[in-house]
Short mmCIF file of C-alpha atoms in Angstrom, two decimals:
data_model
loop_
_atom_site.label_atom_id
_atom_site.label_comp_id
_atom_site.label_asym_id
_atom_site.label_seq_id
_atom_site.Cartn_x
_atom_site.Cartn_y
_atom_site.Cartn_z
CA MET G 1 -10.02 -17.35 16.00
CA PRO G 2 -7.41 -19.27 18.04
CA GLU G 3 -4.25 -17.36 18.93
CA PRO G 4 -1.05 -19.12 17.83
CA GLU G 5 1.83 -18.90 20.27
CA ALA G 6 4.35 -16.20 19.46
CA ALA G 7 7.96 -17.32 19.32
CA PRO G 8 10.43 -15.60 21.64
CA VAL G 9 12.41 -13.00 19.72
CA ILE G 10 15.36 -10.71 20.37
CA PRO G 11 14.32 -7.04 20.71
CA PRO G 12 15.04 -4.95 17.58
CA THR G 13 18.14 -2.74 17.63
CA VAL G 14 20.17 -1.67 14.62
CA PHE G 15 18.10 -3.90 12.35
CA ARG G 16 15.33 -1.29 12.47
CA LYS G 17 17.38 0.93 10.20
CA GLY G 18 16.78 -1.18 7.12
CA LEU G 19 13.09 -0.28 7.10
CA LEU G 20 13.29 3.12 8.75
CA LEU G 21 14.79 4.49 5.55
CA HIS G 22 11.88 3.38 3.37
CA CYS G 23 9.49 6.19 2.62
CA GLY G 24 5.76 5.76 3.11
CA ALA G 25 6.15 3.28 5.95
CA GLU G 26 6.33 3.84 9.70
CA VAL G 27 8.28 1.42 11.87
CA VAL G 28 6.12 0.31 14.81
CA ASP G 29 6.46 -1.95 17.85
CA ARG G 30 4.52 -5.15 18.50
CA GLY G 31 2.04 -3.38 20.73
CA THR G 32 1.08 -0.93 18.01
CA LEU G 33 0.82 -3.73 15.47
CA SER G 34 -1.52 -5.72 17.70
CA ARG G 35 -3.79 -2.69 18.10
CA VAL G 36 -4.37 -2.21 14.37
CA GLU G 37 -8.07 -2.64 13.77
CA THR G 38 -8.98 -5.35 11.27
CA PRO G 39 -11.85 -4.40 8.91
CA SER G 40 -15.11 -6.28 9.17
CA CYS G 41 -15.58 -9.30 6.94
CA THR G 42 -17.87 -9.26 3.92
CA GLU G 43 -19.47 -12.15 2.05
CA SER G 44 -16.40 -12.49 -0.19
CA TRP G 45 -13.56 -10.94 1.80
CA PHE G 46 -12.09 -12.08 5.12
CA PRO G 47 -9.05 -9.97 6.07
CA LEU G 48 -6.40 -11.44 8.38
CA PRO G 49 -5.24 -9.42 11.41
CA HIS G 50 -1.61 -8.35 10.91
CA ASP G 51 -0.54 -9.55 14.36
CA PHE G 52 -2.30 -12.90 13.97
CA LEU G 53 -0.43 -13.54 10.71
CA LEU G 54 2.90 -12.58 12.31
CA LYS G 55 2.36 -14.94 15.26
CA GLU G 56 1.48 -17.81 12.95
CA VAL G 57 4.65 -17.30 10.89
CA GLU G 58 6.76 -17.11 14.07
CA SER G 59 5.12 -20.26 15.40
CA GLN G 60 5.84 -22.21 12.22
CA LEU G 61 9.43 -20.95 12.00
CA THR G 62 10.05 -22.21 15.54
CA ALA G 63 8.30 -25.52 14.82
CA HIS G 64 10.60 -26.07 11.83
CA GLY G 65 13.73 -25.38 13.88
CA PHE G 66 14.50 -21.82 12.77
CA GLY G 67 15.74 -19.37 15.38
CA ILE G 68 14.41 -15.81 15.16
CA GLY G 69 16.71 -12.85 15.75
CA GLU G 70 15.89 -9.19 15.35
CA THR G 71 12.52 -8.16 13.94
CA THR G 72 11.20 -4.99 12.33
CA HIS G 73 7.57 -4.12 11.62
CA ALA G 74 6.29 -1.35 9.38
CA LEU G 75 2.81 -0.02 8.63
CA SER G 76 1.70 2.19 5.78
CA HIS G 77 -1.53 3.57 4.35
CA GLU G 78 -2.99 4.28 7.80
CA GLY G 79 -2.22 0.79 9.05
CA LYS G 80 -3.90 -0.97 6.15
CA ARG G 81 -0.64 -2.43 4.82
CA TYR G 82 1.89 -4.32 6.91
CA PHE G 83 5.45 -5.37 6.12
CA GLY G 84 7.54 -7.28 8.64
CA VAL G 85 11.14 -8.48 8.51
CA LEU G 86 12.42 -11.32 10.70
CA GLN G 87 16.10 -12.17 10.90
CA ILE G 88 16.70 -15.93 10.77
CA LEU G 89 19.55 -17.23 12.91
CA ARG G 90 21.87 -19.45 10.88
CA PRO G 91 22.68 -22.96 12.15
CA ASP G 92 26.25 -22.49 10.85
CA ASP G 93 28.84 -19.71 10.73
CA GLY G 94 27.86 -18.75 7.18
CA PRO G 95 29.58 -16.13 5.01
CA GLY G 96 29.54 -13.53 7.80
CA ASP G 97 28.65 -10.47 5.73
CA TYR G 98 24.91 -11.00 5.43
CA SER G 99 22.05 -12.74 7.22
CA TRP G 100 18.98 -14.65 6.14
CA ILE G 101 15.65 -12.87 6.55
CA VAL G 102 11.96 -13.59 6.08
CA GLY G 103 9.57 -10.88 4.96
CA ILE G 104 5.85 -10.93 5.76
CA ARG G 105 3.27 -8.75 4.10
CA ASN G 106 -0.45 -8.33 4.56
CA SER G 107 -3.10 -5.81 3.54
CA HIS G 108 -6.47 -4.64 4.79
CA ASP G 109 -7.29 -2.68 1.63
CA LYS G 110 -7.42 -5.62 -0.81
CA THR G 111 -4.17 -4.63 -2.56
CA PHE G 112 -2.50 -8.02 -2.04
CA PRO G 113 -3.01 -11.27 -0.11
CA ALA G 114 -0.97 -12.32 2.91
CA SER G 115 2.40 -13.63 1.75
CA LEU G 116 5.84 -14.75 2.85
CA VAL G 117 9.11 -13.93 1.10
CA MET G 118 12.68 -14.97 1.85
CA GLY G 119 15.73 -12.79 1.43
CA THR G 120 18.95 -11.40 2.84
CA ARG G 121 20.20 -8.40 4.75
CA VAL G 122 23.77 -7.16 4.19
CA PHE G 123 25.30 -6.12 7.52
CA VAL G 124 27.57 -3.29 6.37
CA CYS G 125 24.79 -1.27 4.76
CA ASP G 126 21.47 -2.76 5.98
CA ASN G 127 20.48 -3.40 2.36
CA LEU G 128 17.52 -5.77 2.09
CA ALA G 129 16.77 -8.00 -0.90
CA PHE G 130 13.89 -10.43 -1.31
CA ASN G 131 13.12 -13.36 -3.56
CA GLY G 132 10.60 -16.19 -3.91
CA GLU G 133 7.27 -14.82 -2.66
CA VAL G 134 4.73 -17.40 -1.46
CA LYS G 135 1.08 -16.50 -0.94
CA LEU G 136 -0.29 -17.61 2.43
CA SER G 137 -3.94 -16.88 1.71
CA ARG G 138 -6.19 -17.02 -1.30
CA LYS G 139 -6.89 -13.29 -1.44
CA HIS G 140 -8.53 -13.37 2.00
CA THR G 141 -11.29 -15.82 1.15
CA ARG G 142 -13.55 -17.18 3.89
CA PHE G 143 -11.19 -20.15 4.29
CA ALA G 144 -8.12 -17.94 4.82
CA VAL G 145 -7.88 -18.52 8.57
CA ARG G 146 -8.60 -22.24 8.28
CA ASP G 147 -5.90 -22.72 5.63
CA LEU G 148 -3.32 -20.34 7.08
CA ARG G 149 -1.50 -22.82 9.32
CA PHE G 150 -1.16 -25.43 6.57
CA MET G 151 -0.01 -22.93 3.95
CA THR G 152 2.42 -21.25 6.34
CA SER G 153 3.87 -24.59 7.43
CA ARG G 154 4.34 -25.64 3.82
CA ALA G 155 6.05 -22.35 2.92
CA VAL G 156 8.34 -22.38 5.96
CA GLY G 157 9.22 -26.02 5.30
CA ARG G 158 10.84 -24.98 2.03
CA LEU G 159 12.92 -22.17 3.52
CA GLY G 160 15.99 -24.22 4.43
CA GLU G 161 16.58 -25.28 0.84
CA GLN G 162 15.80 -21.78 -0.44
CA PHE G 163 18.24 -20.13 1.96
CA HIS G 164 21.06 -22.45 0.91
CA ARG G 165 20.30 -21.73 -2.74
CA GLU G 166 20.51 -18.04 -1.88
CA ASP G 167 23.98 -18.60 -0.41
CA GLU G 168 25.04 -20.22 -3.68
CA ARG G 169 23.54 -17.35 -5.66
CA ILE G 170 25.38 -14.69 -3.67
CA ALA G 171 28.64 -16.63 -3.99
CA ALA G 172 28.15 -16.56 -7.77
CA TYR G 173 27.41 -12.81 -7.69
CA LYS G 174 30.64 -12.20 -5.77
CA LYS G 175 32.66 -14.28 -8.23
CA GLN G 176 31.28 -12.77 -11.45
CA ARG G 177 33.46 -9.85 -12.59
CA LEU G 178 31.92 -6.87 -14.39
CA THR G 179 33.46 -4.27 -16.67
CA ASP G 180 31.96 -0.79 -16.65
CA LYS G 181 30.53 -1.50 -20.10
CA ALA G 182 28.80 -4.66 -18.85
CA ALA G 183 27.54 -2.83 -15.76
CA HIS G 184 26.09 -0.02 -17.87
CA ASP G 185 24.29 -2.59 -20.03
CA LEU G 186 22.83 -4.18 -16.89
CA LEU G 187 21.64 -0.80 -15.67
CA ILE G 188 19.61 -0.26 -18.84
CA ARG G 189 18.24 -3.80 -18.71
CA ALA G 190 17.23 -3.17 -15.10
CA VAL G 191 15.03 -0.31 -16.29
CA ASP G 192 13.53 -2.57 -18.96
CA CYS G 193 12.60 -5.26 -16.41
CA ARG G 194 11.37 -2.62 -13.92
CA ALA G 195 13.94 -3.41 -11.26
CA ILE G 196 14.44 0.36 -11.12
CA THR G 197 12.80 3.41 -12.65
CA PRO G 198 14.60 5.73 -15.10
CA THR G 199 14.52 8.59 -12.58
CA VAL G 200 16.79 6.78 -10.10
CA LEU G 201 19.24 5.47 -12.70
CA PRO G 202 21.80 8.26 -12.03
CA GLU G 203 21.79 7.44 -8.33
CA VAL G 204 22.49 3.74 -8.89
CA ILE G 205 25.27 4.65 -11.34
CA ARG G 206 26.81 6.87 -8.67
CA TYR G 207 26.71 4.04 -6.10
CA TRP G 208 28.45 1.79 -8.64
CA ARG G 209 31.14 4.32 -9.51
CA GLU G 210 31.61 5.59 -5.96
CA PRO G 211 30.70 2.74 -3.57
CA LEU G 212 29.58 3.81 -0.11
CA HIS G 213 31.43 0.88 1.46
CA GLU G 214 34.85 -0.64 0.91
CA GLU G 215 33.26 -4.09 0.57
CA PHE G 216 31.70 -3.06 -2.76
CA ARG G 217 34.79 -1.64 -4.48
CA SER G 218 35.43 -4.91 -6.32
CA ARG G 219 33.89 -4.78 -9.79
CA THR G 220 31.47 -7.67 -9.47
CA VAL G 221 27.77 -8.42 -9.87
CA TRP G 222 27.52 -8.39 -6.07
CA SER G 223 28.80 -4.81 -5.90
CA LEU G 224 26.37 -3.66 -8.59
CA PHE G 225 23.54 -5.58 -6.92
CA ASN G 226 24.16 -3.61 -3.73
CA ALA G 227 24.22 -0.35 -5.66
CA PHE G 228 20.64 -1.20 -6.65
CA THR G 229 19.50 -2.31 -3.20
CA GLU G 230 20.99 0.83 -1.64
CA GLN G 231 18.52 2.81 -3.72
CA PHE G 232 15.65 0.48 -2.75
CA LYS G 233 15.76 2.06 0.72
CA ALA G 234 14.07 5.11 -0.78
CA VAL G 235 10.88 3.29 -1.79
CA ASN G 236 7.99 1.62 -0.01
CA PRO G 237 9.00 -1.86 1.27
CA HIS G 238 6.28 -3.56 -0.78
CA VAL G 239 7.69 -1.96 -3.94
CA ALA G 240 11.26 -2.72 -2.87
CA ALA G 241 10.44 -6.42 -2.47
CA LYS G 242 8.94 -6.57 -5.96
CA ARG G 243 11.90 -4.76 -7.53
CA SER G 244 14.50 -6.90 -5.79
CA GLN G 245 12.88 -10.03 -7.21
CA ALA G 246 13.16 -8.57 -10.72
CA LEU G 247 16.77 -7.64 -10.02
CA HIS G 248 17.57 -11.20 -8.92
CA GLY G 249 16.31 -12.53 -12.24
CA LEU G 250 18.52 -10.11 -14.14
CA CYS G 251 21.67 -10.84 -12.12
CA ASP G 252 21.02 -14.59 -12.25
CA SER G 253 21.05 -14.44 -16.06
CA VAL G 254 24.43 -12.67 -16.04
CA CYS G 255 25.91 -15.30 -13.72
CA GLY G 256 24.51 -18.21 -15.72
CA LEU G 257 22.20 -19.31 -12.91
CA ILE G 258 19.14 -19.58 -15.15
CA ALA G 259 18.70 -21.03 -18.62
#
């Protein structure tokens, strides 16, 4: 298969920490990622090499005018599952307390198709949150490689609008005040929608009552949101991405962002 050109990126530094804390995943460099063996194709399954997928996403980001900053790559399940995080350089000054990111995931054990997800990373705590997953392949069918460039280009082409909507969402989270009673109600609803499990509820409550960072002492949806995402560091990145999307839906409803 043809090799897409990889975009120039800034070497990872502190940004590694956001994924290093996730259990079940090992942070690796590009060389290790490129050496992961891709399983042989079958009549109905055509797995995509992790590194090939990453290069295609980088190529399309560059083609659409996005600058790429720090990157982090994690493997789990003996290299069969890949999760990558790419920091997107903003064209403006932005809020200053978080950055845009793109998450990439891929599997060689048929657990999920290649996909792209947008999100944010909060600087003070390295908390990651994702939203809006887009599948880049049709469950690794025999046309996966042929269709990858088109599907990736289409997904990346929507990112600009999605990132600006995310800025508006976070601004609403920061503005929406929460009483302890309202926060406790949200915590229970978060269990109901599977944004968290009952076993970690006490930990999220502690982060809400005793914030780890001064920035989250204000009693807002944003502070509670980061109490949740602080706990997400303790789970596999694939699970964390799924839970953060459920959490977004819950917080959006509180802020009146969805009908």
